[in-house]
Amino acid sequence: MTHTHRLGHLSVLVSGAGVAGPALALCLARYGARVTVVEKAPALRGDGFAVDFRGHVHRRVLGAMGVWDEVHARQTHMGRQTVVDADGTPRVDLPAEMMSGDVEIFRGELAKILHERTEDTVEYVFGDSVATLTDTGDGVDVTFERGAPRRFDLVVGADGLHSRTRRLVFGDESRYLRFQDHYVAGFGIPNHLGLDRTGRLYSEPGRAVCVGNYDGDPERAGALLVFRSQRLAYDRGDVTAQKRILRERFAGMGWEAPSVLKALEEADDLYFDAIAQIHVDRLTKGRVALLGDAGYGATMGGMGTGVAIVGAHVLAGELALAGGDHRTAFAEYETRIRDFAKGCQKISGNAGPFFAPPTERRIRSRDRMYRLLSHRLMASFFKRLTEKAATGIELREYPAA
């Protein structure tokens, strides 16, 4: 790596320590940048859904980051997931590669890997968040909810679908969030079905219950609830209200819904949100950039973690190529990531209707289609189909770190 590719003169604040933030921190720190990651949670979050990677682009980027082997070693080894009738009778098997890609890992495990690789070279500040951002042209003045004000050369918002960085710099969330007519909830439940790295999916018109065991734990499983709805008004911080919504929406549903709702009452790890996408006019403004879900997020089905990992690789690589010149690097980042992210978002629009088709007829149609796609004669076609969006970018050669 030549001197011009070193970024030791650059101070970067990254908001968010999910996956996108630590991934960017890893890439930037290897070029010598001074990186601070601020996270509102009091500690690294170890929970979250399983996320998957598929195709040569994801593998190349994870390899360049030096984490492919560890991701592969900590993968879930999730098997087939089965669509069932109300009495549990199998209707169709969904192949592992469809639901879990080439390799699948819990989001929390991936965050842990990235944090472990960066904790000695990156400053992490937990239990705090950005309050204000002022781009002065030659730097960004930042105030925090708890810590003292500081100044950085660049700020990157990697703080998720409901990004505060995006709101402060680019405008209110209502301008960018596109609701996809569905909501999703996830939480841990007892493994009363005795599942071992397999899952079950049951759908009724406009709602679905999924139960899966991803890690082989005989005691624990995970529940996923999806339902079709108009936009709901609720407090994102009010877990009691969210549980009430779920009880109302899934009342009277068959299969394992009653036992899942019973487990919901005791759940302390509920995730509840709209299935939505983020569409911004631009990913950068002045010295501030958006990465991952903050800039091109989709709640589920859009390979958001894969896109975020690729985005981090590209953003850091372009800054290295440009010697830290953010104007040049940000422009290249926009050009190279935008269409790729849009392509992945496009397939995420099918997530809600896949889990919770609106009619019985649509449910039967879905099952027939996936029964056909899971046939061994269709296996290679199906693999290409699932990888198309994930490989829809031509990566540049970046300086070795």
Coordinates of C-alpha atoms in Angstrom, one line a residue:
M1 CA 0.0 0.0 0.0
T2 CA 1.5 3.3 -1.1
H3 CA 1.6 6.4 1.2
T4 CA -1.2 8.0 -0.8
H5 CA -3.5 5.1 0.1
R6 CA -2.9 5.6 3.9
L7 CA -5.7 7.3 5.7
G8 CA -3.9 8.1 9.0
H9 CA -4.8 11.8 8.6
L10 CA -8.5 11.0 8.5
S11 CA -10.8 10.9 11.6
V12 CA -14.2 9.2 11.0
L13 CA -17.2 8.9 13.2
V14 CA -19.4 5.9 12.5
S15 CA -22.9 6.0 14.1
G16 CA -24.1 2.4 14.8
A17 CA -22.4 -0.8 15.9
G18 CA -24.7 -3.3 14.3
V19 CA -23.0 -4.9 11.3
A20 CA -22.5 -2.1 8.8
G21 CA -20.7 0.2 11.3
P22 CA -18.1 -2.3 12.5
A23 CA -17.6 -3.6 8.9
L24 CA -16.7 -0.1 7.8
A25 CA -14.5 0.4 10.9
L26 CA -12.6 -2.7 10.1
C27 CA -12.0 -1.6 6.5
L28 CA -11.0 1.9 7.4
A29 CA -8.8 1.0 10.3
R30 CA -6.7 -1.3 8.0
Y31 CA -5.9 1.8 6.0
G32 CA -4.9 3.6 9.2
A33 CA -7.9 5.9 9.6
R34 CA -8.8 7.0 13.2
V35 CA -12.3 5.6 13.6
T36 CA -14.8 6.1 16.4
V37 CA -18.0 4.0 16.5
V38 CA -20.8 5.3 18.7
E39 CA -23.7 3.0 19.6
K40 CA -26.8 3.9 21.7
A41 CA -27.1 0.4 23.1
P42 CA -25.1 -0.1 26.4
A43 CA -23.2 -3.0 24.8
L44 CA -22.7 -4.9 21.6
R45 CA -26.0 -6.5 20.6
G46 CA -25.8 -10.3 20.6
D47 CA -29.3 -10.9 19.3
G48 CA -31.0 -10.6 16.0
F49 CA -32.2 -12.8 13.1
A50 CA -29.9 -15.0 11.1
V51 CA -28.4 -13.4 8.0
D52 CA -27.1 -15.0 4.9
F53 CA -24.5 -14.5 2.2
R54 CA -24.6 -15.8 -1.3
G55 CA -22.6 -15.7 -4.5
H56 CA -19.0 -14.7 -5.3
V57 CA -19.3 -11.0 -4.5
H58 CA -20.3 -11.6 -0.9
R59 CA -17.5 -14.2 -0.5
R60 CA -14.9 -12.0 -2.1
V61 CA -15.7 -9.1 0.2
L62 CA -15.8 -11.2 3.4
G63 CA -12.5 -12.7 2.2
A64 CA -11.0 -9.2 1.7
M65 CA -12.1 -8.3 5.2
G66 CA -10.4 -11.4 6.5
V67 CA -13.5 -12.9 8.2
W68 CA -14.8 -15.4 5.7
D69 CA -13.2 -18.4 7.5
E70 CA -14.7 -17.3 10.8
V71 CA -18.1 -16.6 9.4
H72 CA -18.0 -20.0 7.7
A73 CA -17.0 -21.7 11.0
R74 CA -19.8 -20.0 13.0
Q75 CA -22.6 -20.6 10.5
T76 CA -25.9 -21.9 11.5
H77 CA -26.0 -25.0 9.3
M78 CA -29.7 -24.4 8.9
G79 CA -31.5 -27.0 7.0
R80 CA -34.8 -27.1 5.1
Q81 CA -37.8 -25.2 6.1
T82 CA -41.2 -26.7 5.5
V83 CA -44.6 -25.1 4.7
V84 CA -47.2 -26.9 6.7
D85 CA -51.1 -27.2 6.9
A86 CA -53.0 -26.3 10.1
D87 CA -52.5 -29.8 11.4
G88 CA -48.7 -29.8 10.7
T89 CA -48.9 -31.8 7.5
P90 CA -46.0 -30.8 5.1
R91 CA -47.1 -29.0 1.9
V92 CA -43.7 -28.1 0.4
D93 CA -40.1 -28.1 1.5
L94 CA -38.1 -24.8 1.0
P95 CA -34.4 -25.7 0.2
A96 CA -31.8 -24.5 2.6
E97 CA -30.0 -22.5 -0.2
M98 CA -33.2 -20.5 -0.8
M99 CA -33.7 -19.4 2.8
S100 CA -30.1 -19.5 4.0
G101 CA -27.9 -18.8 1.0
D102 CA -24.3 -20.2 0.8
V103 CA -23.6 -19.5 4.4
E104 CA -25.8 -18.2 7.2
I105 CA -24.9 -16.7 10.6
F106 CA -26.7 -14.9 13.4
R107 CA -26.5 -11.2 13.1
G108 CA -25.2 -11.0 16.6
E109 CA -22.4 -13.5 15.9
L110 CA -21.3 -11.5 12.8
A111 CA -21.3 -8.3 14.8
K112 CA -19.1 -10.0 17.5
I113 CA -16.6 -11.2 14.9
L114 CA -16.3 -7.7 13.4
H115 CA -16.0 -6.2 16.9
E116 CA -13.3 -8.7 17.9
R117 CA -11.3 -7.7 14.8
T118 CA -11.5 -4.0 15.5
E119 CA -11.7 -3.5 19.3
D120 CA -7.9 -2.8 19.5
T121 CA -7.7 -0.4 16.6
V122 CA -11.1 1.3 16.8
E123 CA -12.7 3.5 19.5
Y124 CA -16.1 2.1 20.6
V125 CA -18.4 4.3 22.6
F126 CA -21.5 2.5 23.9
G127 CA -24.5 4.0 25.6
D128 CA -24.4 7.2 23.7
S129 CA -25.7 8.6 20.4
V130 CA -25.3 11.6 18.1
A131 CA -27.5 14.6 19.1
T132 CA -26.5 17.2 16.4
L133 CA -24.3 17.4 13.3
T134 CA -22.9 20.6 11.9
D135 CA -20.9 20.3 8.6
T136 CA -18.6 23.3 8.6
G137 CA -17.1 22.5 5.2
D138 CA -13.7 21.6 6.6
G139 CA -15.0 19.1 9.3
V140 CA -18.1 18.0 11.1
D141 CA -18.9 19.3 14.6
V142 CA -20.8 16.6 16.6
T143 CA -22.6 16.8 19.9
F144 CA -23.7 13.7 21.7
E145 CA -26.5 12.8 24.1
R146 CA -24.0 12.1 26.9
G147 CA -20.4 12.7 25.8
A148 CA -18.5 15.9 25.2
P149 CA -18.7 17.5 21.7
R150 CA -16.1 16.4 19.2
R151 CA -15.0 17.2 15.7
F152 CA -14.4 14.7 12.9
D153 CA -13.3 14.8 9.2
L154 CA -16.2 12.6 8.1
V155 CA -19.4 11.1 9.6
V156 CA -21.0 7.9 8.4
G157 CA -24.6 7.0 9.4
A158 CA -24.8 3.2 9.8
D159 CA -27.6 3.4 12.3
G160 CA -30.3 1.4 10.6
L161 CA -33.7 1.8 9.0
H162 CA -34.7 4.5 11.4
S163 CA -31.4 6.4 11.2
R164 CA -31.0 9.5 13.3
T165 CA -28.0 10.5 11.2
R166 CA -30.2 10.5 8.1
R167 CA -32.9 12.5 9.8
L168 CA -30.4 15.1 11.1
V169 CA -28.6 15.6 7.7
F170 CA -31.0 14.5 5.0
G171 CA -34.5 15.2 6.5
D172 CA -37.4 13.4 8.2
E173 CA -37.8 9.7 7.8
S174 CA -41.2 10.1 6.2
R175 CA -39.5 11.4 3.1
Y176 CA -37.6 8.2 2.6
L177 CA -39.4 5.2 4.2
R178 CA -41.7 3.3 1.9
F179 CA -44.1 1.0 3.8
Q180 CA -44.6 -2.4 2.2
D181 CA -48.0 -3.2 3.6
H182 CA -46.8 -5.7 6.2
Y183 CA -45.3 -6.0 9.7
V184 CA -42.9 -8.5 11.1
A185 CA -42.1 -9.6 14.6
G186 CA -39.5 -12.0 16.0
F187 CA -38.7 -13.4 19.5
G188 CA -37.4 -16.5 21.2
I189 CA -39.7 -19.3 22.3
P190 CA -39.3 -22.8 23.8
N191 CA -38.4 -25.4 21.3
H192 CA -41.6 -27.4 22.0
L193 CA -41.6 -28.9 18.4
G194 CA -38.2 -30.5 19.0
L195 CA -36.8 -28.8 15.9
D196 CA -33.1 -29.3 15.0
R197 CA -31.9 -26.7 12.6
T198 CA -35.1 -26.8 10.7
G199 CA -38.2 -24.6 10.4
R200 CA -41.9 -24.7 9.9
L201 CA -44.1 -22.1 8.1
Y202 CA -47.8 -21.8 8.4
S203 CA -49.8 -19.2 6.4
E204 CA -53.4 -18.0 6.5
P205 CA -54.6 -15.2 4.3
G206 CA -52.7 -12.1 5.3
R207 CA -50.7 -13.6 8.2
A208 CA -48.1 -16.2 8.9
V209 CA -46.4 -17.9 11.8
C210 CA -42.9 -19.4 11.5
V211 CA -41.0 -21.5 14.1
G212 CA -37.4 -22.4 13.5
N213 CA -34.4 -23.7 15.3
Y214 CA -31.2 -22.4 13.8
D215 CA -28.5 -23.4 16.3
G216 CA -29.4 -27.0 17.4
D217 CA -30.3 -25.8 20.9
P218 CA -32.9 -28.4 22.1
E219 CA -34.5 -25.9 24.5
R220 CA -34.8 -22.8 22.4
A221 CA -36.4 -21.8 19.0
G222 CA -37.4 -18.6 17.3
A223 CA -40.8 -17.4 16.2
L224 CA -41.4 -15.1 13.3
L225 CA -44.8 -13.5 12.8
V226 CA -45.7 -11.6 9.6
F227 CA -49.1 -9.9 8.9
R228 CA -50.6 -7.7 6.2
S229 CA -51.9 -4.4 7.4
Q230 CA -52.4 -0.7 6.7
R231 CA -49.9 1.6 8.4
L232 CA -50.3 1.4 12.2
A233 CA -49.7 4.2 14.7
Y234 CA -47.7 2.9 17.6
D235 CA -44.8 3.8 19.9
R236 CA -41.7 2.0 18.7
G237 CA -40.5 2.0 22.3
D238 CA -43.7 0.5 23.8
V239 CA -43.3 -3.2 23.9
T240 CA -46.5 -3.8 25.7
A241 CA -48.5 -2.0 22.9
Q242 CA -46.6 -4.1 20.3
K243 CA -47.5 -7.3 22.1
R244 CA -51.1 -6.2 22.2
I245 CA -51.1 -5.6 18.4
L246 CA -49.7 -9.1 17.8
R247 CA -52.3 -10.8 20.1
E248 CA -55.1 -9.0 18.2
R249 CA -53.8 -9.8 14.8
F250 CA -53.1 -13.5 15.4
A251 CA -56.1 -14.2 17.5
G252 CA -57.9 -17.4 16.3
M253 CA -55.1 -18.5 14.0
G254 CA -54.5 -22.2 13.6
W255 CA -51.5 -24.5 13.9
E256 CA -49.0 -23.4 16.6
A257 CA -50.2 -19.8 16.8
P258 CA -51.8 -20.2 20.3
S259 CA -48.6 -21.5 21.8
V260 CA -46.5 -18.9 20.1
L261 CA -48.7 -16.1 21.4
K262 CA -48.5 -17.6 24.9
A263 CA -44.7 -17.5 24.7
L264 CA -44.9 -13.9 23.5
E265 CA -46.2 -12.8 26.9
E266 CA -42.9 -13.9 28.5
A267 CA -40.6 -12.7 25.7
D268 CA -38.0 -10.1 26.6
D269 CA -36.4 -10.0 23.2
L270 CA -39.3 -8.8 20.9
Y271 CA -38.4 -7.2 17.6
F272 CA -41.3 -5.5 15.9
D273 CA -41.3 -3.2 12.9
A274 CA -42.9 -2.5 9.6
I275 CA -41.6 -4.2 6.5
A276 CA -40.3 -1.2 4.7
Q277 CA -37.6 0.1 2.4
I278 CA -35.4 3.3 2.5
H279 CA -35.1 5.2 -0.8
V280 CA -33.0 8.3 -0.5
D281 CA -32.2 10.8 -3.3
R282 CA -28.5 10.6 -2.5
L283 CA -26.2 8.7 -0.1
T284 CA -23.9 11.5 0.7
K285 CA -24.1 15.1 1.6
G286 CA -21.0 17.2 2.2
R287 CA -18.9 15.2 4.7
V288 CA -21.6 12.8 5.7
A289 CA -22.5 9.5 4.1
L290 CA -25.1 6.8 4.7
L291 CA -24.2 3.1 4.8
G292 CA -26.4 0.0 4.9
D293 CA -30.0 0.1 6.1
A294 CA -29.7 3.9 6.8
G295 CA -29.2 4.5 3.1
Y296 CA -30.7 1.6 1.2
G297 CA -32.4 -0.6 3.8
A298 CA -35.1 -3.2 3.5
T299 CA -36.5 -4.8 6.7
M300 CA -36.2 -8.3 5.3
G301 CA -35.7 -10.2 2.1
G302 CA -33.4 -7.7 0.4
M303 CA -30.0 -9.2 1.6
G304 CA -29.5 -6.1 3.6
T305 CA -26.5 -7.4 5.5
G306 CA -24.8 -8.5 2.3
V307 CA -25.4 -5.1 0.7
A308 CA -24.1 -3.4 3.9
I309 CA -20.9 -5.5 3.9
V310 CA -20.3 -4.7 0.2
G311 CA -21.1 -1.0 0.8
A312 CA -18.5 -0.8 3.6
H313 CA -15.9 -2.4 1.4
V314 CA -16.6 0.0 -1.4
L315 CA -16.7 3.1 0.7
A316 CA -13.5 2.4 2.5
G317 CA -11.8 1.3 -0.8
E318 CA -12.8 4.5 -2.6
L319 CA -11.5 6.6 0.3
A320 CA -8.2 4.8 0.1
L321 CA -8.0 5.2 -3.7
A322 CA -8.8 8.9 -3.3
G323 CA -6.2 9.4 -0.5
G324 CA -9.0 10.5 1.8
D325 CA -10.5 13.0 -0.6
H326 CA -14.2 12.5 0.4
R327 CA -15.6 14.4 -2.6
T328 CA -14.1 12.0 -5.1
A329 CA -14.6 8.9 -2.9
F330 CA -18.3 9.7 -2.0
A331 CA -19.1 10.3 -5.7
E332 CA -17.6 6.9 -6.6
Y333 CA -19.4 5.2 -3.7
E334 CA -22.7 6.6 -4.9
T335 CA -22.2 5.5 -8.5
R336 CA -21.1 2.0 -7.6
I337 CA -23.5 1.1 -4.8
R338 CA -26.8 2.7 -5.9
D339 CA -27.9 0.3 -8.6
F340 CA -26.6 -2.7 -6.7
A341 CA -28.6 -1.7 -3.6
K342 CA -31.7 -1.0 -5.7
G343 CA -31.5 -4.5 -7.3
C344 CA -31.5 -6.1 -3.9
Q345 CA -34.3 -3.9 -2.6
K346 CA -36.4 -5.0 -5.6
I347 CA -36.5 -8.6 -4.5
S348 CA -37.3 -7.6 -0.9
G349 CA -40.7 -6.3 -2.0
N350 CA -41.8 -10.0 -2.2
A351 CA -41.0 -10.8 1.5
G352 CA -44.4 -9.9 3.0
P353 CA -46.5 -11.6 0.3
F354 CA -44.3 -14.7 0.3
F355 CA -44.9 -15.3 4.0
A356 CA -48.4 -14.0 4.2
P357 CA -50.2 -14.2 0.8
P358 CA -53.5 -12.2 0.9
T359 CA -55.8 -15.1 -0.2
E360 CA -56.0 -18.9 0.0
R361 CA -55.6 -19.0 -3.7
R362 CA -52.4 -17.1 -3.5
I363 CA -51.1 -19.4 -0.8
R364 CA -51.8 -22.4 -3.0
S365 CA -50.1 -20.7 -5.9
R366 CA -47.0 -19.9 -3.8
D367 CA -46.8 -23.5 -2.7
R368 CA -47.0 -24.8 -6.2
M369 CA -44.3 -22.5 -7.4
Y370 CA -41.8 -23.4 -4.7
R371 CA -42.6 -27.1 -5.1
L372 CA -41.5 -26.7 -8.7
L373 CA -38.4 -24.7 -7.9
S374 CA -37.3 -27.1 -5.2
H375 CA -37.2 -30.0 -7.7
R376 CA -33.7 -31.3 -8.3
L377 CA -33.9 -30.6 -12.0
M378 CA -34.5 -26.9 -11.2
A379 CA -31.7 -26.7 -8.6
S380 CA -29.1 -24.9 -10.8
F381 CA -31.6 -22.5 -12.2
F382 CA -32.9 -21.7 -8.7
K383 CA -29.4 -21.1 -7.4
R384 CA -28.7 -18.6 -10.2
L385 CA -32.0 -16.9 -9.5
T386 CA -31.3 -16.4 -5.8
E387 CA -27.8 -15.1 -6.5
K388 CA -28.6 -12.7 -9.3
A389 CA -29.2 -9.6 -7.1
A390 CA -26.3 -10.5 -4.7
T391 CA -23.8 -10.6 -7.6
G392 CA -25.1 -7.5 -9.4
I393 CA -22.0 -5.4 -8.9
E394 CA -18.5 -5.3 -10.5
L395 CA -16.0 -4.7 -7.7
R396 CA -12.9 -2.6 -8.3
E397 CA -9.5 -3.7 -7.1
Y398 CA -8.7 -1.6 -4.0
P399 CA -5.3 -1.1 -2.4
A400 CA -4.3 -4.0 -0.2
A401 CA -4.6 -3.1 3.5

